[in-house]
Short mmCIF file of C-alpha atoms in Angstrom, two decimals:
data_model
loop_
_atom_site.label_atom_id
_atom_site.label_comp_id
_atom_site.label_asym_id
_atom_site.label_seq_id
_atom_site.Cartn_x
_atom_site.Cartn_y
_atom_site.Cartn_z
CA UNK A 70 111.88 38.00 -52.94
CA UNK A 71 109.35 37.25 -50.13
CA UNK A 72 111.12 37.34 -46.54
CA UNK A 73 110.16 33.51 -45.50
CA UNK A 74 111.69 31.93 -48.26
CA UNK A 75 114.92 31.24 -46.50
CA UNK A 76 113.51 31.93 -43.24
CA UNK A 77 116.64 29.30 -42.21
CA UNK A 78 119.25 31.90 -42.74
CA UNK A 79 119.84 35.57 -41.79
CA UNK A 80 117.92 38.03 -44.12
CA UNK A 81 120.22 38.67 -47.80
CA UNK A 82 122.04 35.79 -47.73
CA UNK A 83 122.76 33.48 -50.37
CA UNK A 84 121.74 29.80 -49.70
CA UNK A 85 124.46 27.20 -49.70
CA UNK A 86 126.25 26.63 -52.23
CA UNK A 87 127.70 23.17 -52.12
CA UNK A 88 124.47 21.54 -52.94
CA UNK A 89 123.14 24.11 -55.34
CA UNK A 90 126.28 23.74 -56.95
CA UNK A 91 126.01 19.84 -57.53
CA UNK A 92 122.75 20.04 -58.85
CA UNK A 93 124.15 22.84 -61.21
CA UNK A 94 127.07 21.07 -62.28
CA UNK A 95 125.03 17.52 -62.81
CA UNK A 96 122.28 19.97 -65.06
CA UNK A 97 125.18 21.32 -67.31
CA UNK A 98 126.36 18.17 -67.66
CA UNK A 99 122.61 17.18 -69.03
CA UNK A 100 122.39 20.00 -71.40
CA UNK A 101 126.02 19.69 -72.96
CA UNK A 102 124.81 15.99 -73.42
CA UNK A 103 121.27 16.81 -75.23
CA UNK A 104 122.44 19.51 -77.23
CA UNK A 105 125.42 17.62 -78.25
CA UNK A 106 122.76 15.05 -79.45
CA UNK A 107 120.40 17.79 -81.20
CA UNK A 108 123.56 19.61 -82.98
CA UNK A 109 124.06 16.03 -84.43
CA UNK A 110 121.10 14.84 -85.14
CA UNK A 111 119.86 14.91 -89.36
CA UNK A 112 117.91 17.68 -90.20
CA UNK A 113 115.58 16.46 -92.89
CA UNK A 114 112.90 19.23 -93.17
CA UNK A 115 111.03 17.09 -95.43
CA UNK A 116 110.69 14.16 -93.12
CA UNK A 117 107.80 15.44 -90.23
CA UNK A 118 109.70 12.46 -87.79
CA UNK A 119 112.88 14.33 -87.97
CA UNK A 120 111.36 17.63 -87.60
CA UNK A 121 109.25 16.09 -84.42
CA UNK A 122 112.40 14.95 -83.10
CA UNK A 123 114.55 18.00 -83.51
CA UNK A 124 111.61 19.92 -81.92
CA UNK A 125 111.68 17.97 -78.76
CA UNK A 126 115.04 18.04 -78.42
CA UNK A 127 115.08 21.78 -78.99
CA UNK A 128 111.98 21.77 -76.17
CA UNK A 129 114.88 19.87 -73.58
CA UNK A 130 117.07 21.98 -74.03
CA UNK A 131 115.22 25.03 -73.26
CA UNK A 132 113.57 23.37 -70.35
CA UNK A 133 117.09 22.52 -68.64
CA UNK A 134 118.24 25.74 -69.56
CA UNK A 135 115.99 27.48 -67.95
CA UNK A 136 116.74 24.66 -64.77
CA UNK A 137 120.32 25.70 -64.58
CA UNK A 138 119.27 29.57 -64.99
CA UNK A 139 116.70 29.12 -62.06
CA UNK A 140 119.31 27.33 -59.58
CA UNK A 141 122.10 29.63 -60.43
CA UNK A 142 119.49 32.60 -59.17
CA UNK A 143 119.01 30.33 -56.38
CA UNK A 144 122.85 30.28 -55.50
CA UNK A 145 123.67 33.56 -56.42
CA UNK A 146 120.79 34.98 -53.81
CA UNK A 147 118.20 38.05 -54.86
CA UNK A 148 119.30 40.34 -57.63
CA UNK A 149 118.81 43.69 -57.55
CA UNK A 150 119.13 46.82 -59.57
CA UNK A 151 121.94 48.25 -57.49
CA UNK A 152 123.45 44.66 -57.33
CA UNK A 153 123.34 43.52 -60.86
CA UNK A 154 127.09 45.13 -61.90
CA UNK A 155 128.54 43.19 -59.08
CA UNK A 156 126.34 39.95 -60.20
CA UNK A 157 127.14 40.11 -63.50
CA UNK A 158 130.94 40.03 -62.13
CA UNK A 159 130.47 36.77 -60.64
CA UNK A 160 128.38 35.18 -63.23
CA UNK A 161 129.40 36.01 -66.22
CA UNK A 162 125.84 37.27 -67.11
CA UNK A 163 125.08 39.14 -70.43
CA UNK A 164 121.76 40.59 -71.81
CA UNK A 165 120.47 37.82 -73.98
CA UNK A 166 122.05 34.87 -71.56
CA UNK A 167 120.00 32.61 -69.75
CA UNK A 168 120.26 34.59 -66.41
CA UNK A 169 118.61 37.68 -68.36
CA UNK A 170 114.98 36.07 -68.99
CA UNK A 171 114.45 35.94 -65.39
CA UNK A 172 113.43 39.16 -63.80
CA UNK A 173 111.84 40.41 -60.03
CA UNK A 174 109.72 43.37 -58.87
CA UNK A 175 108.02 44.40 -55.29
CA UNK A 176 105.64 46.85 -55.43
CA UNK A 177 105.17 48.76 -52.03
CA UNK A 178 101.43 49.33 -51.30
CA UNK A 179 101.92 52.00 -48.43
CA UNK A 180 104.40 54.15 -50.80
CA UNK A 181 103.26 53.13 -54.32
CA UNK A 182 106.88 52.81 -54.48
CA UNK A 183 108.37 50.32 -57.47
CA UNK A 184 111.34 48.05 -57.39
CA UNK A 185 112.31 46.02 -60.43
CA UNK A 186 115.76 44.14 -60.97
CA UNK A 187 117.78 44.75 -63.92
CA UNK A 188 116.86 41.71 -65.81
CA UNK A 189 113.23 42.53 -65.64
CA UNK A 190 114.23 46.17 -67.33
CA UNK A 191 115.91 43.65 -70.08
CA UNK A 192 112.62 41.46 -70.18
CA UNK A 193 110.06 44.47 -70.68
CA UNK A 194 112.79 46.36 -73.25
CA UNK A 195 112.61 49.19 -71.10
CA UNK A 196 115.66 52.09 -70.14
CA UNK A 197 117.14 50.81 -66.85
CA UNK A 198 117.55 54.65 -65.70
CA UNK A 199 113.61 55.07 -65.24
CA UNK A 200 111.35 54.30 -62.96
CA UNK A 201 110.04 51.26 -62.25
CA UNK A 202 106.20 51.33 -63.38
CA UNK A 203 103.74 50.99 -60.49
CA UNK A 204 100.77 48.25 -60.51
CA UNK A 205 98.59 50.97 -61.94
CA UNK A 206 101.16 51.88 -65.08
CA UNK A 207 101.81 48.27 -65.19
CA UNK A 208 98.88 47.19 -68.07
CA UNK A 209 100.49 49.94 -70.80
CA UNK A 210 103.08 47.35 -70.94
CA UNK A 211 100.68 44.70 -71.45
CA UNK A 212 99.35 43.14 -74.78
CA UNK A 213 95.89 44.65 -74.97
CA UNK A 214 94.03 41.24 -75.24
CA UNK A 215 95.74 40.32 -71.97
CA UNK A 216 95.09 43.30 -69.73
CA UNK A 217 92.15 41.89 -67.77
CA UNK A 218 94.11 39.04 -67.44
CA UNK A 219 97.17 40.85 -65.58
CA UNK A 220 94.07 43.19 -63.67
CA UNK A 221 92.25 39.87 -62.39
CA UNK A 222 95.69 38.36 -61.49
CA UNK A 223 96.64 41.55 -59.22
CA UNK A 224 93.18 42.03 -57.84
CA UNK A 225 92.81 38.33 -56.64
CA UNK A 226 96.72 39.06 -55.29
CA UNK A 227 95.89 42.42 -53.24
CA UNK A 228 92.45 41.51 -52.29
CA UNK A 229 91.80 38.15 -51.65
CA UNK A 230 95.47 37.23 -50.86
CA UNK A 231 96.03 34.46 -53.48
CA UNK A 232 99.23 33.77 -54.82
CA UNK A 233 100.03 34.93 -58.54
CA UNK A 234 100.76 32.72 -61.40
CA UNK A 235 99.97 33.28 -65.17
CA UNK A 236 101.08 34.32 -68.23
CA UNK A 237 100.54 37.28 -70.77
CA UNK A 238 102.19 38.98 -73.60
CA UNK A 239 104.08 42.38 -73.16
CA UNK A 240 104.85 44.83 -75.72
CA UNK A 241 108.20 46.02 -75.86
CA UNK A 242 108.83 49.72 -76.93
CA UNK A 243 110.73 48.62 -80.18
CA UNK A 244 106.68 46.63 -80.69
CA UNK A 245 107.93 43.44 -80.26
CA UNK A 246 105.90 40.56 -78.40
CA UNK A 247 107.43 38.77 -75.46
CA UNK A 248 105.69 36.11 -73.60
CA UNK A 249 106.04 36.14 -69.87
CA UNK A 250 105.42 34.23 -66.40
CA UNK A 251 104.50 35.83 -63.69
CA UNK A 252 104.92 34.33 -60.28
CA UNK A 253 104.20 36.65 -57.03
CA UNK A 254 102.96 37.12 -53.46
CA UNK A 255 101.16 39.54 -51.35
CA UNK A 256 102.85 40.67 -48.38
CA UNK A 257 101.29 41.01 -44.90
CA UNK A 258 101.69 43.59 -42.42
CA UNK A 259 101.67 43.20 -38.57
CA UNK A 260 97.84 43.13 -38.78
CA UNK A 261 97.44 40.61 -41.27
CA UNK A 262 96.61 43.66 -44.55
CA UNK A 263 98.59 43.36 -48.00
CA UNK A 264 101.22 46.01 -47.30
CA UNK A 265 103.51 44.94 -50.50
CA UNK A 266 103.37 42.57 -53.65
CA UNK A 267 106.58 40.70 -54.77
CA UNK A 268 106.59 39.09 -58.14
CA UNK A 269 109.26 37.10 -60.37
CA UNK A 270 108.65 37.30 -64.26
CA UNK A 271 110.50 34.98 -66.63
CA UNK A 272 110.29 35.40 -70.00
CA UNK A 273 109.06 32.03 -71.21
CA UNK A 274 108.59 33.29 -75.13
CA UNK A 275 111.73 30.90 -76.63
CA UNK A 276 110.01 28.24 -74.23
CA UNK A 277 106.97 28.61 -75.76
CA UNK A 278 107.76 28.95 -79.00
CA UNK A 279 109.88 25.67 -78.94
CA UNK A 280 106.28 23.90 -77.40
CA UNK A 281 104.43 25.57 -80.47
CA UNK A 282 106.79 23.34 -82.63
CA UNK A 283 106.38 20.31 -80.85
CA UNK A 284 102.75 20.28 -81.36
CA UNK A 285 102.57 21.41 -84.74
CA UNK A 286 105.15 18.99 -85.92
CA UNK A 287 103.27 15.86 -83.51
CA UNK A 288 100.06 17.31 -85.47
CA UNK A 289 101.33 17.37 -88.70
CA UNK A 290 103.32 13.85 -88.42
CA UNK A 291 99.70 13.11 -87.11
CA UNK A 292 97.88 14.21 -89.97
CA UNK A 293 100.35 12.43 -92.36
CA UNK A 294 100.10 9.10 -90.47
CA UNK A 295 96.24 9.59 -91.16
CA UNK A 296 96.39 10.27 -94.75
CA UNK A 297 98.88 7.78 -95.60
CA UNK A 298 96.63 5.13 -93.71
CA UNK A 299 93.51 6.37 -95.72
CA UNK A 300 95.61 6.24 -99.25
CA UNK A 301 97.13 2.62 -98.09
CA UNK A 302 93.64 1.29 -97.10
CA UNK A 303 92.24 2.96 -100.12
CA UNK A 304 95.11 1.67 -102.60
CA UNK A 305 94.70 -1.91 -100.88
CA UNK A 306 91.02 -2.12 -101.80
CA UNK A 307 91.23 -0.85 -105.07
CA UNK A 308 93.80 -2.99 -106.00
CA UNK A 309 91.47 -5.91 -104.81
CA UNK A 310 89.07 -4.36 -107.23
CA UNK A 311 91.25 -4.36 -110.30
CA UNK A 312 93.10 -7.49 -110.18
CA UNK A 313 91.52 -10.41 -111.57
CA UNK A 314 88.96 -11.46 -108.72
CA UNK A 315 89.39 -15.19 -108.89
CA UNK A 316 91.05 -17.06 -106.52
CA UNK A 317 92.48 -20.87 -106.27
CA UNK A 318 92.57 -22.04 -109.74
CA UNK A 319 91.44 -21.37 -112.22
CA UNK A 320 91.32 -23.33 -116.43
CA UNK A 321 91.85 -21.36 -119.13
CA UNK A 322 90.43 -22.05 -122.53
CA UNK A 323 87.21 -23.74 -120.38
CA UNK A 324 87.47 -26.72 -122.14
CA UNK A 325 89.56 -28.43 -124.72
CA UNK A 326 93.05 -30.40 -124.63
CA UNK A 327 96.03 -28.35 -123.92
CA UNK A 328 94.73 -26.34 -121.11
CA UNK A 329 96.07 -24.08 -118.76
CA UNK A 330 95.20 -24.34 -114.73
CA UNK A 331 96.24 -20.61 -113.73
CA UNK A 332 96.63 -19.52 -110.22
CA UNK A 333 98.15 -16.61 -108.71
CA UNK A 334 98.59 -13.83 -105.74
CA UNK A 335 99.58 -10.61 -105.08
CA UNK A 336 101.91 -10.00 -101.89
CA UNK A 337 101.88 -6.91 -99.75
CA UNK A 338 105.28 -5.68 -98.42
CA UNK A 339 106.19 -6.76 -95.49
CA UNK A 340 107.04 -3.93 -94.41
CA UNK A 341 103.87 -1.91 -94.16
CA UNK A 342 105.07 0.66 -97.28
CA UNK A 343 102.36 1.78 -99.71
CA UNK A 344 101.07 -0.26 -102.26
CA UNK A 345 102.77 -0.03 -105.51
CA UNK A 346 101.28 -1.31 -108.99
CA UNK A 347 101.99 -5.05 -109.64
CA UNK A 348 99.71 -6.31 -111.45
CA UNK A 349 98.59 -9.94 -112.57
CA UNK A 350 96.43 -11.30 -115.02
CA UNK A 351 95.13 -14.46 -117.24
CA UNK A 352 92.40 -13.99 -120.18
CA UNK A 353 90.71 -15.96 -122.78
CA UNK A 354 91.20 -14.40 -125.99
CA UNK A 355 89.14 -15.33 -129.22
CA UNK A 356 90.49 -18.59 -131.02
CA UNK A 357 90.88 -20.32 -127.31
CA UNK A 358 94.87 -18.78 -127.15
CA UNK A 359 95.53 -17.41 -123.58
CA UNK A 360 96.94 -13.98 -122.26
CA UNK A 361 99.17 -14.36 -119.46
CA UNK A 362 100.60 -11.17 -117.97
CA UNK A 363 102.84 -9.63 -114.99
CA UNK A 364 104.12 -6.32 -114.66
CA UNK A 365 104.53 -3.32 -112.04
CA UNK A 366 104.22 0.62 -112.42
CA UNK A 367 106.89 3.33 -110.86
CA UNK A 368 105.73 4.35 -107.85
CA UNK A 369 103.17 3.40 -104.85
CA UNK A 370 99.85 4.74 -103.81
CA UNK A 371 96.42 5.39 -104.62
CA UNK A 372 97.49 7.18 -108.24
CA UNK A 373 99.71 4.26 -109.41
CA UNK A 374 97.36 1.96 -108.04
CA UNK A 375 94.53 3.32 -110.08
CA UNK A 376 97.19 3.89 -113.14
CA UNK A 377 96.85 0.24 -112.81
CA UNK A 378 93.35 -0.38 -114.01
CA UNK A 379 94.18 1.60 -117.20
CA UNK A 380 97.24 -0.30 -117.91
CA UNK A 381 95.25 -3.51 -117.15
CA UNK A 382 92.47 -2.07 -119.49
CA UNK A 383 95.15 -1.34 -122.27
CA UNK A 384 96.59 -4.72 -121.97
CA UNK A 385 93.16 -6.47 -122.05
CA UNK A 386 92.16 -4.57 -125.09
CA UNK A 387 95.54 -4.95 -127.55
CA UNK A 388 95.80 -8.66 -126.53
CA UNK A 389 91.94 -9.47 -127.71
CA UNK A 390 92.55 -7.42 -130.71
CA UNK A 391 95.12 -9.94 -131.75
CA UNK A 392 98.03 -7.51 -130.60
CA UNK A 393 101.68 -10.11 -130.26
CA UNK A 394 103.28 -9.54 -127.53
CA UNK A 395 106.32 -8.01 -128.45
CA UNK A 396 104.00 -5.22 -130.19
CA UNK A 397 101.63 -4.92 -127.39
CA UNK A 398 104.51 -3.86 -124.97
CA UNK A 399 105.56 -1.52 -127.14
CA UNK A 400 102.03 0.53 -127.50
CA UNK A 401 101.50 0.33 -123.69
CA UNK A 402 105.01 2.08 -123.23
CA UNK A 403 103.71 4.77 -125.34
CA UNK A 404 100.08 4.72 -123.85
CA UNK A 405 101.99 5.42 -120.50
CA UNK A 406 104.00 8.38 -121.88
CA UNK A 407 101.57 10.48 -123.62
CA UNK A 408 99.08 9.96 -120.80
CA UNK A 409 101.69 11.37 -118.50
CA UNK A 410 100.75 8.45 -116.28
CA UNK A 411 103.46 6.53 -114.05
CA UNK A 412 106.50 5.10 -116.32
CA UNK A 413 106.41 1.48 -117.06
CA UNK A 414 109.20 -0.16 -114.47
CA UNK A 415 109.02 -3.73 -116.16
CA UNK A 416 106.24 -6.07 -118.01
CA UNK A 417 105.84 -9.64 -119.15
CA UNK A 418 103.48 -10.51 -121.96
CA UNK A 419 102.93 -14.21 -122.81
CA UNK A 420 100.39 -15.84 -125.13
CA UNK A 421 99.59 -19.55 -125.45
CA UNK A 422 98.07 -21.29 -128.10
CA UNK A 423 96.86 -24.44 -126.99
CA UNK A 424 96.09 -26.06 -130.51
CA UNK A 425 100.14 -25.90 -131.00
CA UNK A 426 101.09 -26.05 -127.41
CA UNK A 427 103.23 -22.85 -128.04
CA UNK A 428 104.15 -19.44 -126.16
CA UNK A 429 104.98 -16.68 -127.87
CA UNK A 430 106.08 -13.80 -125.17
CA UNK A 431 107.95 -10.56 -124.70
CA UNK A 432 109.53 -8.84 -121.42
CA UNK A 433 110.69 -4.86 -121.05
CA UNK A 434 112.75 -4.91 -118.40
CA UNK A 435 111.76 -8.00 -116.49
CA UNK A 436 112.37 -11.52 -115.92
CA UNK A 437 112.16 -14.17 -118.08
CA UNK A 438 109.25 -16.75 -117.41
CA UNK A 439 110.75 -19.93 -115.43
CA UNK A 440 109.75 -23.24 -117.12
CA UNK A 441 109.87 -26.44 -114.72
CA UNK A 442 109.88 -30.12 -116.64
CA UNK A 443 110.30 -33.59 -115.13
CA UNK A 444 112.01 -31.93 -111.56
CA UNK A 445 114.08 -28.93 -113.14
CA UNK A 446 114.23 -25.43 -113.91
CA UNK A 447 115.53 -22.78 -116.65
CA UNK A 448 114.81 -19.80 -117.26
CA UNK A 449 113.05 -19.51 -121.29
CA UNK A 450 114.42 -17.46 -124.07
CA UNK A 451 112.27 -14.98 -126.37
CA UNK A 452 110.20 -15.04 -128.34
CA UNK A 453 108.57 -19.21 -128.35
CA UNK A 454 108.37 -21.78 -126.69
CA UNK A 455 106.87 -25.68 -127.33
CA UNK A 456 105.57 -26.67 -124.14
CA UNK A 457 104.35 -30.04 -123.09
CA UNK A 458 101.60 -31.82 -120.72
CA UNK A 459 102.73 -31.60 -116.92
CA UNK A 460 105.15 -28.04 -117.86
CA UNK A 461 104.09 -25.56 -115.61
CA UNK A 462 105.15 -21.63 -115.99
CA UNK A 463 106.13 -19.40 -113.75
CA UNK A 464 106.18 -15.50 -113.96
CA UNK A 465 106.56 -13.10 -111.03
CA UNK A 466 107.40 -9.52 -110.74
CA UNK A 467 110.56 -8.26 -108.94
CA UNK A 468 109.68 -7.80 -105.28
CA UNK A 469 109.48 -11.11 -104.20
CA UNK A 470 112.90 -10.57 -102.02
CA UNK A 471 114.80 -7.83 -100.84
CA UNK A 472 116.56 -5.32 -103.13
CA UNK A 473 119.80 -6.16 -101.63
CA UNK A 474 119.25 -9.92 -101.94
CA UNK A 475 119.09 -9.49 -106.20
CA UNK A 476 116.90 -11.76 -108.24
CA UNK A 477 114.78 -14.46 -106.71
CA UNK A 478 115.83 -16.64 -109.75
CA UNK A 479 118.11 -19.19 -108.50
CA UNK A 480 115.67 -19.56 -105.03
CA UNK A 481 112.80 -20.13 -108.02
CA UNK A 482 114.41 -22.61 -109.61
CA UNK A 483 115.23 -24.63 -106.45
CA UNK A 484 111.76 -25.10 -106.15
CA UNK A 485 111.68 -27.11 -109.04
CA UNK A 486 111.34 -30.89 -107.56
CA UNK A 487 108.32 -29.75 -105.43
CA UNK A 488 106.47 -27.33 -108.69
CA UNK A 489 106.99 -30.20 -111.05
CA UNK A 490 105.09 -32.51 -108.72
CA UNK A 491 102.28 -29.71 -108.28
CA UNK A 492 99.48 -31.32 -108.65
CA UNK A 493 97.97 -28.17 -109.82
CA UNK A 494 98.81 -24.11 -110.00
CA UNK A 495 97.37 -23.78 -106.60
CA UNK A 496 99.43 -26.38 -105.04
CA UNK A 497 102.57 -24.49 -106.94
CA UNK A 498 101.73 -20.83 -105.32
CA UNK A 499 101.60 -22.39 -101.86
CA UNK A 500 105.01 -23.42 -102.47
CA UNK A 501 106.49 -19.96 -103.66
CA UNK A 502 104.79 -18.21 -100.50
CA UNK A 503 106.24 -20.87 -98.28
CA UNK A 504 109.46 -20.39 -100.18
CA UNK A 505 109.33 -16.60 -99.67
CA UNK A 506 106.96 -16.23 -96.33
CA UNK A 507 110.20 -15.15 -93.75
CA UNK A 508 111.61 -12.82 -96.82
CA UNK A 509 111.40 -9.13 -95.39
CA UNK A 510 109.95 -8.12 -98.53
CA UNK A 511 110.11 -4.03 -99.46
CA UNK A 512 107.81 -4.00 -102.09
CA UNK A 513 104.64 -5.24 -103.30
CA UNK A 514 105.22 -8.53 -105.62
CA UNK A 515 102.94 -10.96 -107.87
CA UNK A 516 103.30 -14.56 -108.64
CA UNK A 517 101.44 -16.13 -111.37
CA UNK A 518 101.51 -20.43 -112.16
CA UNK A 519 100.28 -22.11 -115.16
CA UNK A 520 100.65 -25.94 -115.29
CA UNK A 521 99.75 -27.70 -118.62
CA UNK A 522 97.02 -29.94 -118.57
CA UNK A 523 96.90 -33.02 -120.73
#
């Protein structure tokens, strides 16, 4: 320790201890509290926010460790080789305890004479009974890609009188790798020439290693933030590609009595998850009958949303081949399976022939179409229905309101007053999404409206 850093008290004494001690006591306090917090905090190791978190709080700990270690040396005064039986009295100080990774040395110029303190034996892995290694045996300790830094650090010390501070890697005799900080001083004769060198070393490897963590876990939560805003803009637009690209309304057969006006939209989650794969659609089919469709895939992201197109591909295909509905849900199950593509979660399939004014329609696991006539609701029962001029139909797939709210059903049908007096399918879908605009929705949903035309 350099003579004029407590040039306010006689030479080898400790400095007070009443404020030293405060600060101690209040630091302690500190690090019982954080790593109370860490020990309880959820270790998820497949969840890069928990490991980022855990990692910092890991990195606080070590840094007011390492606080409490530093003002304890500052209470406790120098430590010495000679001293360090009586310190570790007093302290309570063990190889391996915090008070161990900080070490001292002086190197006297005019003797080549070496003194190290105990804990800087401990540090280097060396026997505490030899000598302590001069300047010049100093790099055979040192981890041969950081020699030149430990020469250049000495040289700039001894010769040009600047103060020491860097770090470099030691090799212990048992070969293992410690990182450590030096700190250090030249000190000046009566003539103003370097007749000594005094230098602290703290081993700073759990310190760094604790660092290393935070930044590869803030990298790699990073690099997943990225990617899962690359596959969420990339499911978003390919979803625009696949579902049907009309918008407003729009009449299906394109002319005739009996008509359906079709409108309908897809919802993000309000929540900002991935895009799953609800899916809408309306298509002529031969004869003037009408395919009317809503369903969702297991799943989210760009591989269900592209399972999607096939599934809307599938559909498209049975139902122009003349496929019924019930039959048609049936094949795409399979189509699913044996393509080990995402499972099926639900699916509506509804057909309407205008010539008879019928639907004929089939669900796997989802709900029923809602039916709304002259101001009310109900939901319809498999497998027909005669509809009239002025119905309008309702399907929708199951996100539409939180999963511990249940079924938007009975909020559907409460709307019926205001969809009966729709003056067309458009006018009906603004009144869902006003319905359901405030919902904190957790998943993606669909709502598709068909009003009869006379």
């Amino acid at each position: 320790m350099p003579p004029h850093v407590f040039a306010d008290r006689p030479a080898g004494q400790p400095p007070e201890r009443g404020p030293v001690d405060a600060l101690i006591s209040q630091t302690r306090r500190l690090l019982g509290d954080v790593d109370a917090v860490r020990r309880e905090s959820v270790s998820d190791e497949t969840n890069p926010e928990a490991r980022w978190q855990r990692a910092l709080y890991e990195l606080a700990v070590h840094q007011l460790s390492d606080l409490d270690r530093h003002l304890a040396q500052l209470r406790d005064g120098p430590t010495t080789r000679a001293a360090l039986p009586e310190q570790r009295a007093v302290t309570g100080a063990q190889p391996g305890s915090l008070l161990s990774r900080v070490g001292s040395a002086e190197w006297n110029l005019l003797t080549d004479e070496a003194r190290w303190s105990g804990e800087l034996y401990r540090i280097l892995g060396r026997d505490p009974a030899a000598p302590a290694l001069t300047l010049d045996e100093l790099p055979a300790v040192v981890h041969a890609d950081d020699q030149s830094k430990l020469t250049a650090m000495v040289t700039d010390c001894l010769i040009d009188g600047k103060p020491m501070d860097g770090e470099f890697r030691v090799v212990r005799p048992d070969e293992s790798v410690r990182t450590v900080h030096m700190m250090g001083e030249p000190v000046l004769d009566a003539d103003g020439s370097t007749a000594a060198m005094w230098a602290v070393v703290r081993d700073v490897s759990e310190l760094r290693r604790s660092q290393r963590a935070v930044s590869e876990t803030r990298d790699s939560l990073q690099r997943q933030r990225h990617i899962a805003q690359t596959e969420h803009r990339l499911a978003v637009e390919l979803q625009e590609a696949v579902l049907p690209p009309w918008r407003g309304s729009l009449r299906l057969p394109h002319d005739g009595p009996g008509g359906l006006d079709v409108a309908a939209r897809h919802l993000p989650s309000s929540t900002g998850a991935p895009r799953g794969g609800d899916w809408f659609d309306a298509l002529e089919l031969p004869g003037g009958q009408t395919l009317l469709t809503v369903g969702g895939l297991t799943g989210h992201g760009v591989a269900v949303t592209s399972a999607m197109a096939m599934v809307l591909g599938a559909v498209r295909g049975m139902a122009l081949c003349g496929t019924p509905p019930d039959e048609l849900l049936g094949r795409l199950d399979h189509l699913l399976t044996a393509s080990a593509q995402p499972d099926l979660a639900s699916a509506l399939c509804c057909r309407y022939d205008p010539a008879a004014r019928t639907l004929a329609w089939a669900q796997a696991g989802h709900p029923a179409p809602l039916l709304f006539r002259d101001g009310t609701g109900r939901a319809l029962t498999p497998p027909e229905e005669t509809l009239r001029s002025g119905d309008v139909l309702l399907l929708h797939t199951g996100g539409l309101t939180p999963r511990h709210a249940g079924p938007a059903t009975d909020r559907l049908l409460a709307l019926a007053p205001r969809l009966s007096a729709a003056q067309d399918a458009h006018d009906g879908v603004r009144a869902v999404l006003d319905e359901f605009a405030a919902d904190e929705r957790e998943d993606d949903a669909c709502v598709l409206i068909a009003r009869i035309d006379t």
